[in-house]
C-alpha positions as a Python dict, from the first residue, in 0.01 Angstrom:
ca = {
    (1, 'M'): (0, 0, 0),
    (2, 'K'): (128, 343, -87),
    (3, 'I'): (-126, 581, 65),
    (4, 'L'): (-366, 506, 350),
    (5, 'L'): (-569, 819, 413),
    (6, 'L'): (-836, 762, 673),
    (7, 'N'): (-857, 579, 1001),
    (8, 'L'): (-785, 213, 1067),
    (9, 'Q'): (-951, 28, 1347),
    (10, 'N'): (-851, -314, 1482),
    (11, 'V'): (-569, -370, 1234),
    (12, 'G'): (-348, -671, 1291),
    (13, 'T'): (-29, -607, 1091),
    (14, 'L'): (64, -326, 854),
    (15, 'Y'): (396, -330, 672),
    (16, 'K'): (579, -132, 404),
    (17, 'L'): (340, 161, 430),
    (18, 'K'): (474, 477, 272),
    (19, 'D'): (222, 742, 377),
    (20, 'F'): (-6, 697, 675),
    (21, 'T'): (-184, 1027, 711),
    (22, 'V'): (-477, 1014, 949),
    (23, 'Q'): (-525, 821, 1270),
    (24, 'P'): (-494, 446, 1324),
    (25, 'L'): (-671, 306, 1629),
    (26, 'N'): (-593, -27, 1795),
    (27, 'V'): (-307, -122, 1564),
    (28, 'G'): (-120, -441, 1645),
    (29, 'T'): (216, -415, 1467),
    (30, 'L'): (351, -150, 1232),
    (31, 'T'): (682, -208, 1053),
    (32, 'N'): (885, -5, 805),
    (33, 'L'): (669, 305, 829),
    (34, 'K'): (824, 608, 667),
    (35, 'I'): (582, 888, 757),
    (36, 'L'): (331, 869, 1041),
    (37, 'P'): (197, 1221, 1085),
    (38, 'F'): (-102, 1201, 1317),
    (39, 'N'): (-182, 1023, 1638),
    (40, 'L'): (-158, 654, 1728),
    (41, 'Q'): (-362, 514, 2010),
    (42, 'N'): (-324, 170, 2166),
    (43, 'V'): (-31, 63, 1950),
    (44, 'G'): (139, -264, 2030),
    (45, 'T'): (479, -249, 1859),
    (46, 'L'): (631, 7, 1622),
    (47, 'T'): (960, -70, 1448),
    (48, 'N'): (1179, 123, 1205),
    (49, 'L'): (982, 446, 1225),
    (50, 'K'): (1155, 740, 1062),
    (51, 'I'): (925, 1031, 1143),
    (52, 'L'): (657, 1022, 1412),
    (53, 'L'): (504, 1369, 1428),
    (54, 'L'): (222, 1395, 1678),
    (55, 'N'): (122, 1222, 1998),
    (56, 'L'): (141, 856, 2093),
    (57, 'Q'): (-76, 723, 2370),
    (58, 'N'): (-53, 381, 2534),
    (59, 'V'): (242, 261, 2328),
    (60, 'G'): (395, -72, 2419),
    (61, 'T'): (740, -76, 2257),
    (62, 'L'): (908, 166, 2018),
    (63, 'T'): (1235, 68, 1851),
    (64, 'N'): (1468, 244, 1608),
    (65, 'L'): (1291, 578, 1627),
    (66, 'K'): (1477, 861, 1460),
    (67, 'I'): (1262, 1166, 1529),
    (68, 'L'): (986, 1177, 1791),
    (69, 'L'): (850, 1530, 1793),
    (70, 'L'): (566, 1574, 2038),
    (71, 'N'): (451, 1408, 2356),
    (72, 'L'): (454, 1042, 2454),
    (73, 'Q'): (224, 922, 2726),
    (74, 'N'): (232, 582, 2897),
    (75, 'V'): (530, 452, 2704),
    (76, 'G'): (663, 112, 2804),
    (77, 'T'): (1005, 81, 2642),
    (78, 'L'): (1205, 303, 2407),
    (79, 'T'): (1522, 154, 2257),
    (80, 'F'): (1770, 269, 1991),
    (81, 'D'): (1586, 593, 1993),
    (82, 'I'): (1601, 931, 2151),
    (83, 'Y'): (1921, 942, 2348),
    (84, 'G'): (2151, 1102, 2097),
    (85, 'K'): (1867, 1147, 1850),
    (86, 'I'): (1597, 1414, 1873),
    (87, 'L'): (1319, 1432, 2133),
    (88, 'I'): (1174, 1781, 2125),
    (89, 'K'): (886, 1777, 2371),
    (90, 'R'): (825, 1552, 2669),
    (91, 'L'): (815, 1191, 2782),
    (92, 'V'): (551, 1110, 3040),
    (93, 'C'): (483, 804, 3256),
    (94, 'F'): (795, 592, 3209),
}
């Protein structure tokens, strides 16, 4: 899939998405996302994200994040990510 414009609910696995522009809800696993501009809620695992622009809520595990611009709430584990990379706003509830 190249462009996924509206909201996803109860999605199991999404991979090799190029543009993901509105809000996914209840997403199981996202891999190889290039641009994720709006908010994710109740996300299980995100890997190889390049740009994550707005807020994440209730995120289980984030790995290999390059840029995480706004606020994270209730984040379980962040690895290979922000220390030495860019975290502009705030991390809450570690």
